[in-house]
Amino acid sequence: MSDINIPENTYDAIIVGGGPGGLTAGLYAARADMKVLLLEGNAQASQITMTDMIENYPGVSEISGFELNKTFKKQAVSFGLEIRPEQVDRINRKKSGDVEGWEVITDSDTYRTLSVIVSTGASWSSLGVPGEQEFVGRGISYCATCDAPFYRDREVAVIGGGDTAIQEALYLTKFASKVTVIHRRDRLRAAAILQQRAFANEKITFAWDSTVEKILGEDGVTGVKIKNVKEPGRHEEISVDGVFIFVGLVPNTDFIKEVVNLDNGGYIITDSDMKTSAGGVFACGDCISKSLRQVVTACGDGATAVHSALLHVDELKGQVY
Ligand code: NAP
């Protein structure tokens, strides 16, 4: 038995974020018998819960993002994970009894912990063109899964050429009569299988080498004005009732930017053990600097983060095996 004093209300780990990375961390931490709390903030708006279909999570042939995340949560809770719907405002270094730990301040409480695992994901980027903010909810959307049914038999545009844009364009064809994908280059970034499906889909057309200049409308969206980036002076107006914007991600790391090192895009820099620049703070999932953001990589990161957090906590408690 160690005689190091650590107050009883101190958690071993607090996980921030309730997506695949955070819930995997929660599952592993609970199974490792850590005293662990997961703070999920606005989990309903997380990326995975807005993904209509996932077909590349091994062992599960086809499932909605919402259902998959629900399964992760149920499994983690079954092993005793405590989850609270609180938004973390900031974390500060704080001693807990004899040991150096962290204070986690949320919108409604303050907690003590020996380690923090950040898994706050990333949010959709906005395009930043005139009309975009004005028509949010009146023709501008960042979630096809949420809003596609409003566009039954109507024409819509999708902006972007990545996995999200093409997957969501395909989903939109279940409702819309025509989907125009507006992309700034002449080739897509999306995975080959998504590209093949999009090219084979008669409802999808492409406006290549084009950027959006303006969203057009009065009470709601009526179209988009685009310009061709290869032919200066060539502008075009496309009539649509809805514009779905999928032009990448912004990491949700604002609350921690003073605590850990971030890369130029605002993603948290970790080593391969998911350690950040701050001792006792680990990170996993879409909020970290890495090359592949998938459910499966977030889960792997989450498991690694807990392994590292556990070693850190054991060291603080003087438990050396
Ligand atoms: P992304 O891969 O960063 O793609 C963003 C797309 O938007 C790119 O085509 C980019 O063009 C375009 N873009 C960026 N800024 C723009 C601007 N200002 N104006 C016009 N176009 C702009 O983002 P994502 O598609 O949301 O994917 C994010 C991550 O999630 C990726 O790692 C992706 O693989 C992953 N994801 C995976 C799946 C899946 O496996 N099924 C599904 C969804 C997302 P350029 O191509 O010219 O850069």
Short mmCIF file of C-alpha atoms and ligand atoms in Angstrom, two decimals:
data_model
loop_
_atom_site.label_atom_id
_atom_site.label_comp_id
_atom_site.label_asym_id
_atom_site.label_seq_id
_atom_site.Cartn_x
_atom_site.Cartn_y
_atom_site.Cartn_z
CA MET A 1 0.00 0.00 0.00
CA SER A 2 1.26 3.48 -0.90
CA ASP A 3 1.06 6.20 1.79
CA ILE A 4 0.68 8.97 -0.82
CA ASN A 5 -2.30 11.18 0.04
CA ILE A 6 -4.85 11.64 -2.76
CA PRO A 7 -8.35 12.95 -1.83
CA GLU A 8 -11.10 10.40 -2.44
CA ASN A 9 -13.06 12.61 -4.79
CA THR A 10 -10.16 12.70 -7.28
CA TYR A 11 -10.77 10.84 -10.52
CA ASP A 12 -8.02 8.76 -12.11
CA ALA A 13 -9.12 10.01 -15.53
CA ILE A 14 -11.61 12.47 -16.92
CA ILE A 15 -12.47 11.95 -20.57
CA VAL A 16 -13.70 14.97 -22.49
CA GLY A 17 -15.89 14.03 -25.45
CA GLY A 18 -18.45 11.30 -26.15
CA GLY A 19 -17.60 10.20 -29.69
CA PRO A 20 -15.89 6.93 -30.70
CA GLY A 21 -12.47 7.93 -29.27
CA GLY A 22 -13.87 9.09 -25.93
CA LEU A 23 -16.24 6.15 -25.51
CA THR A 24 -13.51 3.63 -26.35
CA ALA A 25 -11.30 5.36 -23.78
CA GLY A 26 -14.22 5.12 -21.34
CA LEU A 27 -14.67 1.41 -22.03
CA TYR A 28 -10.97 0.66 -21.53
CA ALA A 29 -10.67 2.83 -18.44
CA ALA A 30 -13.76 1.29 -16.82
CA ARG A 31 -12.51 -2.22 -17.56
CA ALA A 32 -9.13 -1.26 -16.06
CA ASP A 33 -11.00 -0.35 -12.86
CA MET A 34 -9.98 3.30 -13.06
CA LYS A 35 -12.15 5.89 -11.31
CA VAL A 36 -13.28 7.54 -14.52
CA LEU A 37 -15.78 10.17 -15.63
CA LEU A 38 -16.73 11.04 -19.22
CA LEU A 39 -18.04 14.54 -19.91
CA GLU A 40 -19.90 14.45 -23.19
CA GLY A 41 -20.91 18.07 -23.77
CA ASN A 42 -23.13 18.44 -26.79
CA ALA A 43 -22.72 14.83 -27.98
CA GLN A 44 -25.93 14.93 -30.02
CA ALA A 45 -24.20 17.30 -32.43
CA SER A 46 -21.04 15.23 -32.76
CA GLN A 47 -19.90 14.23 -36.24
CA ILE A 48 -20.59 10.51 -35.88
CA THR A 49 -24.19 11.01 -34.78
CA MET A 50 -24.82 12.95 -37.99
CA THR A 51 -23.31 10.30 -40.29
CA ASP A 52 -26.05 8.41 -42.07
CA MET A 53 -24.11 5.25 -42.84
CA ILE A 54 -20.82 3.67 -41.80
CA GLU A 55 -19.62 0.64 -43.73
CA ASN A 56 -15.90 0.61 -42.91
CA TYR A 57 -15.96 -0.18 -39.21
CA PRO A 58 -14.64 -3.76 -39.12
CA GLY A 59 -17.10 -6.43 -38.10
CA VAL A 60 -20.17 -4.27 -38.74
CA SER A 61 -21.26 -4.36 -42.37
CA GLU A 62 -23.57 -1.34 -42.32
CA ILE A 63 -24.81 0.88 -39.48
CA SER A 64 -25.80 4.51 -38.97
CA GLY A 65 -23.30 6.64 -37.04
CA PHE A 66 -25.93 7.36 -34.43
CA GLU A 67 -26.56 3.64 -33.82
CA LEU A 68 -22.85 2.77 -33.73
CA ASN A 69 -22.11 5.47 -31.17
CA LYS A 70 -25.10 4.32 -29.11
CA THR A 71 -23.63 0.80 -29.10
CA PHE A 72 -20.24 2.13 -27.97
CA LYS A 73 -21.93 4.03 -25.15
CA LYS A 74 -24.04 1.11 -23.99
CA GLN A 75 -21.00 -1.17 -23.89
CA ALA A 76 -18.88 1.36 -21.94
CA VAL A 77 -21.70 2.05 -19.45
CA SER A 78 -22.19 -1.70 -18.93
CA PHE A 79 -18.65 -1.77 -17.50
CA GLY A 80 -19.45 1.09 -15.11
CA LEU A 81 -18.44 4.20 -17.06
CA GLU A 82 -19.96 7.33 -15.48
CA ILE A 83 -21.14 9.88 -18.09
CA ARG A 84 -22.34 13.43 -17.44
CA PRO A 85 -23.74 15.86 -20.03
CA GLU A 86 -21.45 18.76 -19.22
CA GLN A 87 -19.47 21.12 -21.43
CA VAL A 88 -15.83 21.57 -20.36
CA ASP A 89 -14.81 25.23 -20.26
CA ARG A 90 -11.16 24.79 -19.26
CA ILE A 91 -8.63 22.66 -17.41
CA ASN A 92 -5.93 23.86 -15.03
CA ARG A 93 -3.03 22.20 -13.31
CA LYS A 94 -4.01 21.55 -9.71
CA LYS A 95 -2.48 19.50 -6.92
CA SER A 96 -4.66 16.75 -5.51
CA GLY A 97 -3.31 16.00 -2.05
CA ASP A 98 0.33 15.02 -2.55
CA VAL A 99 0.24 14.63 -6.33
CA GLU A 100 0.21 16.90 -9.36
CA GLY A 101 -3.14 16.58 -11.12
CA TRP A 102 -5.72 18.62 -13.01
CA GLU A 103 -8.85 20.60 -12.31
CA VAL A 104 -11.59 20.28 -14.93
CA ILE A 105 -14.08 23.14 -14.95
CA THR A 106 -17.39 22.55 -16.73
CA ASP A 107 -20.49 24.67 -17.29
CA SER A 108 -21.89 23.34 -14.02
CA ASP A 109 -19.17 21.83 -11.83
CA THR A 110 -15.46 21.48 -11.06
CA TYR A 111 -13.66 18.14 -10.82
CA ARG A 112 -10.23 16.92 -9.71
CA THR A 113 -8.40 14.27 -11.70
CA LEU A 114 -4.96 12.76 -12.09
CA SER A 115 -5.24 12.61 -15.89
CA VAL A 116 -7.33 14.08 -18.68
CA ILE A 117 -8.11 12.43 -22.01
CA VAL A 118 -9.25 14.92 -24.62
CA SER A 119 -11.46 13.50 -27.37
CA THR A 120 -13.46 16.51 -28.44
CA GLY A 121 -13.46 15.79 -32.19
CA ALA A 122 -13.93 18.40 -34.86
CA SER A 123 -16.81 20.44 -36.25
CA TRP A 124 -17.77 21.23 -39.81
CA SER A 125 -16.06 24.26 -41.37
CA SER A 126 -18.09 27.05 -42.82
CA LEU A 127 -17.36 28.39 -46.29
CA GLY A 128 -17.30 32.06 -45.33
CA VAL A 129 -19.13 33.43 -48.37
CA PRO A 130 -21.88 36.08 -48.49
CA GLY A 131 -25.32 34.61 -47.79
CA GLU A 132 -24.03 31.56 -45.91
CA GLN A 133 -24.71 32.72 -42.35
CA GLU A 134 -27.86 34.56 -43.44
CA PHE A 135 -29.53 31.40 -44.78
CA VAL A 136 -28.46 28.83 -42.18
CA GLY A 137 -31.60 26.82 -41.49
CA ARG A 138 -33.32 28.42 -44.51
CA GLY A 139 -31.54 26.47 -47.23
CA ILE A 140 -27.98 26.24 -45.91
CA SER A 141 -27.18 23.01 -44.08
CA TYR A 142 -24.13 21.18 -42.72
CA CYS A 143 -26.00 17.90 -42.15
CA ALA A 144 -27.65 15.90 -44.92
CA THR A 145 -28.79 13.24 -42.48
CA CYS A 146 -30.71 15.90 -40.56
CA ASP A 147 -32.10 17.98 -43.43
CA ALA A 148 -32.25 15.86 -46.62
CA PRO A 149 -35.95 14.94 -46.18
CA PHE A 150 -36.85 18.65 -46.55
CA TYR A 151 -35.58 18.51 -50.15
CA ARG A 152 -37.74 15.72 -51.56
CA ASP A 153 -38.03 16.20 -55.36
CA ARG A 154 -36.08 19.44 -55.17
CA GLU A 155 -32.65 20.41 -56.49
CA VAL A 156 -29.70 20.94 -54.16
CA ALA A 157 -25.98 21.70 -54.31
CA VAL A 158 -23.21 20.07 -52.29
CA ILE A 159 -19.97 21.99 -51.77
CA GLY A 160 -16.74 20.01 -51.34
CA GLY A 161 -15.01 16.95 -52.77
CA GLY A 162 -13.98 14.92 -49.69
CA ASP A 163 -15.47 11.75 -48.16
CA THR A 164 -18.14 13.71 -46.32
CA ALA A 165 -19.30 15.71 -49.36
CA ILE A 166 -19.59 12.65 -51.58
CA GLN A 167 -21.16 10.40 -48.96
CA GLU A 168 -23.71 13.08 -48.14
CA ALA A 169 -24.35 13.80 -51.85
CA LEU A 170 -25.16 10.11 -52.31
CA TYR A 171 -27.50 10.21 -49.32
CA LEU A 172 -29.22 13.31 -50.69
CA THR A 173 -30.10 11.47 -53.92
CA LYS A 174 -32.60 9.42 -51.88
CA PHE A 175 -34.69 12.59 -51.61
CA ALA A 176 -33.59 15.33 -54.02
CA SER A 177 -34.31 15.21 -57.75
CA LYS A 178 -30.84 16.53 -58.62
CA VAL A 179 -27.61 17.04 -56.67
CA THR A 180 -24.89 19.28 -58.09
CA VAL A 181 -21.50 18.76 -56.46
CA ILE A 182 -19.48 21.96 -56.66
CA HIS A 183 -15.77 21.28 -56.22
CA ARG A 184 -12.81 23.62 -56.44
CA ARG A 185 -10.62 21.14 -58.34
CA ASP A 186 -11.09 18.74 -61.26
CA ARG A 187 -10.77 15.60 -59.14
CA LEU A 188 -12.32 14.45 -55.92
CA ARG A 189 -10.51 13.83 -52.65
CA ALA A 190 -13.08 11.21 -51.55
CA ALA A 191 -12.30 7.48 -51.31
CA ALA A 192 -12.41 5.61 -54.65
CA ILE A 193 -15.50 3.58 -53.76
CA LEU A 194 -17.49 6.74 -52.98
CA GLN A 195 -16.29 8.37 -56.21
CA GLN A 196 -17.40 5.34 -58.26
CA ARG A 197 -20.84 5.42 -56.68
CA ALA A 198 -21.21 9.15 -57.26
CA PHE A 199 -20.12 8.95 -60.92
CA ALA A 200 -22.59 6.10 -61.47
CA ASN A 201 -25.49 7.98 -59.87
CA GLU A 202 -27.70 9.66 -62.48
CA LYS A 203 -28.95 12.28 -60.03
CA ILE A 204 -25.45 13.64 -59.35
CA THR A 205 -23.76 16.18 -61.64
CA PHE A 206 -20.48 18.00 -61.06
CA ALA A 207 -19.40 21.62 -61.39
CA TRP A 208 -15.62 21.17 -61.51
CA ASP A 209 -12.92 23.77 -60.84
CA SER A 210 -15.54 25.98 -59.25
CA THR A 211 -15.79 27.95 -56.04
CA VAL A 212 -18.87 29.53 -54.51
CA GLU A 213 -18.92 33.32 -54.65
CA LYS A 214 -22.29 33.89 -53.06
CA ILE A 215 -25.40 32.12 -51.82
CA LEU A 216 -28.44 33.61 -53.55
CA GLY A 217 -31.89 33.99 -52.04
CA GLU A 218 -34.52 36.14 -50.42
CA ASP A 219 -36.65 34.38 -47.81
CA GLY A 220 -34.62 31.22 -48.38
CA VAL A 221 -31.94 29.94 -50.72
CA THR A 222 -32.72 30.14 -54.43
CA GLY A 223 -29.29 29.40 -55.87
CA VAL A 224 -25.52 29.70 -55.79
CA LYS A 225 -23.25 31.95 -57.80
CA ILE A 226 -20.03 30.16 -58.71
CA LYS A 227 -16.86 31.12 -60.53
CA ASN A 228 -14.55 28.94 -62.55
CA VAL A 229 -11.03 29.02 -61.10
CA LYS A 230 -9.39 28.05 -64.40
CA GLU A 231 -11.27 30.49 -66.61
CA PRO A 232 -11.20 33.98 -65.05
CA GLY A 233 -14.38 35.88 -65.79
CA ARG A 234 -16.52 32.74 -66.12
CA HIS A 235 -19.31 33.00 -63.57
CA GLU A 236 -22.48 30.94 -63.39
CA GLU A 237 -25.66 30.87 -61.34
CA ILE A 238 -27.15 27.51 -60.43
CA SER A 239 -30.74 27.38 -59.19
CA VAL A 240 -31.14 25.23 -56.10
CA ASP A 241 -33.38 25.17 -53.04
CA GLY A 242 -30.69 23.93 -50.68
CA VAL A 243 -26.93 24.12 -50.28
CA PHE A 244 -25.08 21.50 -48.20
CA ILE A 245 -21.58 22.59 -47.19
CA PHE A 246 -18.90 19.95 -46.45
CA VAL A 247 -15.54 21.68 -46.78
CA GLY A 248 -13.58 20.03 -44.00
CA LEU A 249 -13.22 20.28 -40.28
CA VAL A 250 -12.23 22.61 -37.47
CA PRO A 251 -10.89 20.82 -34.36
CA ASN A 252 -12.75 21.50 -31.12
CA THR A 253 -9.63 22.46 -29.20
CA ASP A 254 -10.23 26.08 -28.27
CA PHE A 255 -10.74 25.29 -24.58
CA ILE A 256 -7.33 23.63 -24.34
CA LYS A 257 -5.19 25.75 -26.63
CA GLU A 258 -3.33 27.40 -23.72
CA VAL A 259 -2.55 24.02 -22.13
CA VAL A 260 -1.20 21.75 -24.90
CA ASN A 261 0.73 22.32 -28.12
CA LEU A 262 -1.40 22.49 -31.27
CA ASP A 263 -0.36 22.24 -34.92
CA ASN A 264 -1.05 25.02 -37.45
CA GLY A 265 -4.56 23.71 -38.05
CA GLY A 266 -5.39 23.78 -34.34
CA TYR A 267 -5.16 19.98 -33.90
CA ILE A 268 -3.54 18.64 -30.69
CA ILE A 269 -0.02 17.31 -31.19
CA THR A 270 0.48 13.90 -29.57
CA ASP A 271 3.16 11.25 -29.70
CA SER A 272 2.32 7.66 -30.65
CA ASP A 273 1.28 6.99 -27.02
CA MET A 274 -1.29 9.83 -27.28
CA LYS A 275 0.70 11.97 -24.84
CA THR A 276 0.38 15.70 -25.36
CA SER A 277 2.92 18.37 -24.39
CA ALA A 278 1.27 18.62 -20.93
CA GLY A 279 2.07 15.84 -18.46
CA GLY A 280 -1.06 13.87 -17.56
CA VAL A 281 -3.06 15.16 -20.55
CA PHE A 282 -3.68 12.69 -23.37
CA ALA A 283 -5.70 13.12 -26.56
CA CYS A 284 -7.36 10.87 -29.12
CA GLY A 285 -9.68 10.88 -32.12
CA ASP A 286 -10.39 13.59 -34.68
CA CYS A 287 -9.04 16.45 -32.51
CA ILE A 288 -5.43 15.24 -32.79
CA SER A 289 -2.91 15.95 -35.52
CA LYS A 290 -2.82 12.85 -37.76
CA SER A 291 -3.36 11.74 -41.34
CA LEU A 292 -6.44 9.50 -41.12
CA ARG A 293 -9.63 10.49 -39.33
CA GLN A 294 -11.93 7.47 -39.16
CA VAL A 295 -14.04 5.82 -36.48
CA VAL A 296 -11.63 2.93 -36.33
CA THR A 297 -8.56 5.15 -35.84
CA ALA A 298 -10.35 7.18 -33.16
CA CYS A 299 -11.14 3.96 -31.28
CA GLY A 300 -7.52 2.79 -31.53
CA ASP A 301 -6.29 6.16 -30.27
CA GLY A 302 -8.76 5.98 -27.37
CA ALA A 303 -7.46 2.59 -26.21
CA THR A 304 -3.84 3.81 -26.44
CA ALA A 305 -4.65 7.02 -24.54
CA VAL A 306 -6.08 5.02 -21.62
CA HIS A 307 -3.08 2.72 -21.55
CA SER A 308 -0.80 5.76 -21.25
CA ALA A 309 -3.08 7.46 -18.70
CA LEU A 310 -3.10 4.31 -16.57
CA LEU A 311 0.72 4.16 -16.50
CA HIS A 312 0.80 7.86 -15.58
CA VAL A 313 -1.74 7.43 -12.76
CA ASP A 314 0.03 4.34 -11.40
CA GLU A 315 3.27 6.28 -11.33
CA LEU A 316 1.64 9.16 -9.44
CA LYS A 317 0.21 6.71 -6.92
CA GLY A 318 3.60 5.12 -6.48
CA GLN A 319 2.39 1.82 -7.87
CA VAL A 320 5.32 0.47 -9.84
CA TYR A 321 5.01 -3.07 -11.14
P1 NAP B 1 -11.77 16.83 -46.06
O1 NAP B 1 -11.30 15.46 -46.32
O2 NAP B 1 -10.84 17.83 -45.45
O3 NAP B 1 -12.34 17.42 -47.43
C1 NAP B 1 -12.78 18.75 -47.52
C2 NAP B 1 -13.18 19.02 -48.95
O4 NAP B 1 -13.63 20.38 -49.03
C3 NAP B 1 -12.00 18.87 -49.94
O5 NAP B 1 -12.46 18.32 -51.14
C4 NAP B 1 -11.55 20.32 -50.13
O6 NAP B 1 -11.04 20.57 -51.42
C5 NAP B 1 -12.85 21.09 -49.99
N1 NAP B 1 -12.62 22.43 -49.44
C6 NAP B 1 -11.94 22.78 -48.34
N2 NAP B 1 -12.00 24.11 -48.14
C7 NAP B 1 -12.73 24.61 -49.15
C8 NAP B 1 -13.15 25.91 -49.51
N3 NAP B 1 -12.83 26.97 -48.78
N4 NAP B 1 -13.89 26.06 -50.62
C9 NAP B 1 -14.24 24.99 -51.36
N5 NAP B 1 -13.88 23.72 -51.09
C10 NAP B 1 -13.13 23.54 -49.98
O7 NAP B 1 -13.07 16.86 -45.09
P2 NAP B 1 -14.24 15.77 -44.93
O8 NAP B 1 -14.68 15.27 -46.24
O9 NAP B 1 -15.24 16.39 -44.03
O10 NAP B 1 -13.54 14.59 -44.17
C11 NAP B 1 -12.95 14.82 -42.89
C12 NAP B 1 -12.30 13.55 -42.39
O11 NAP B 1 -13.30 12.58 -42.07
C13 NAP B 1 -11.40 12.92 -43.44
O12 NAP B 1 -10.29 12.37 -42.79
C14 NAP B 1 -12.27 11.85 -44.04
O13 NAP B 1 -11.53 10.78 -44.61
C15 NAP B 1 -13.09 11.40 -42.84
N6 NAP B 1 -14.38 10.84 -43.28
C16 NAP B 1 -14.42 9.53 -43.62
C17 NAP B 1 -15.60 8.98 -44.08
C18 NAP B 1 -15.64 7.52 -44.46
O14 NAP B 1 -14.65 6.84 -44.31
N7 NAP B 1 -16.74 7.02 -44.98
C19 NAP B 1 -16.76 9.76 -44.20
C20 NAP B 1 -16.68 11.10 -43.86
C21 NAP B 1 -15.49 11.63 -43.41
P3 NAP B 1 -9.63 19.92 -51.92
O15 NAP B 1 -9.91 18.49 -52.17
O16 NAP B 1 -9.29 20.72 -53.10
O17 NAP B 1 -8.69 20.14 -50.75
#
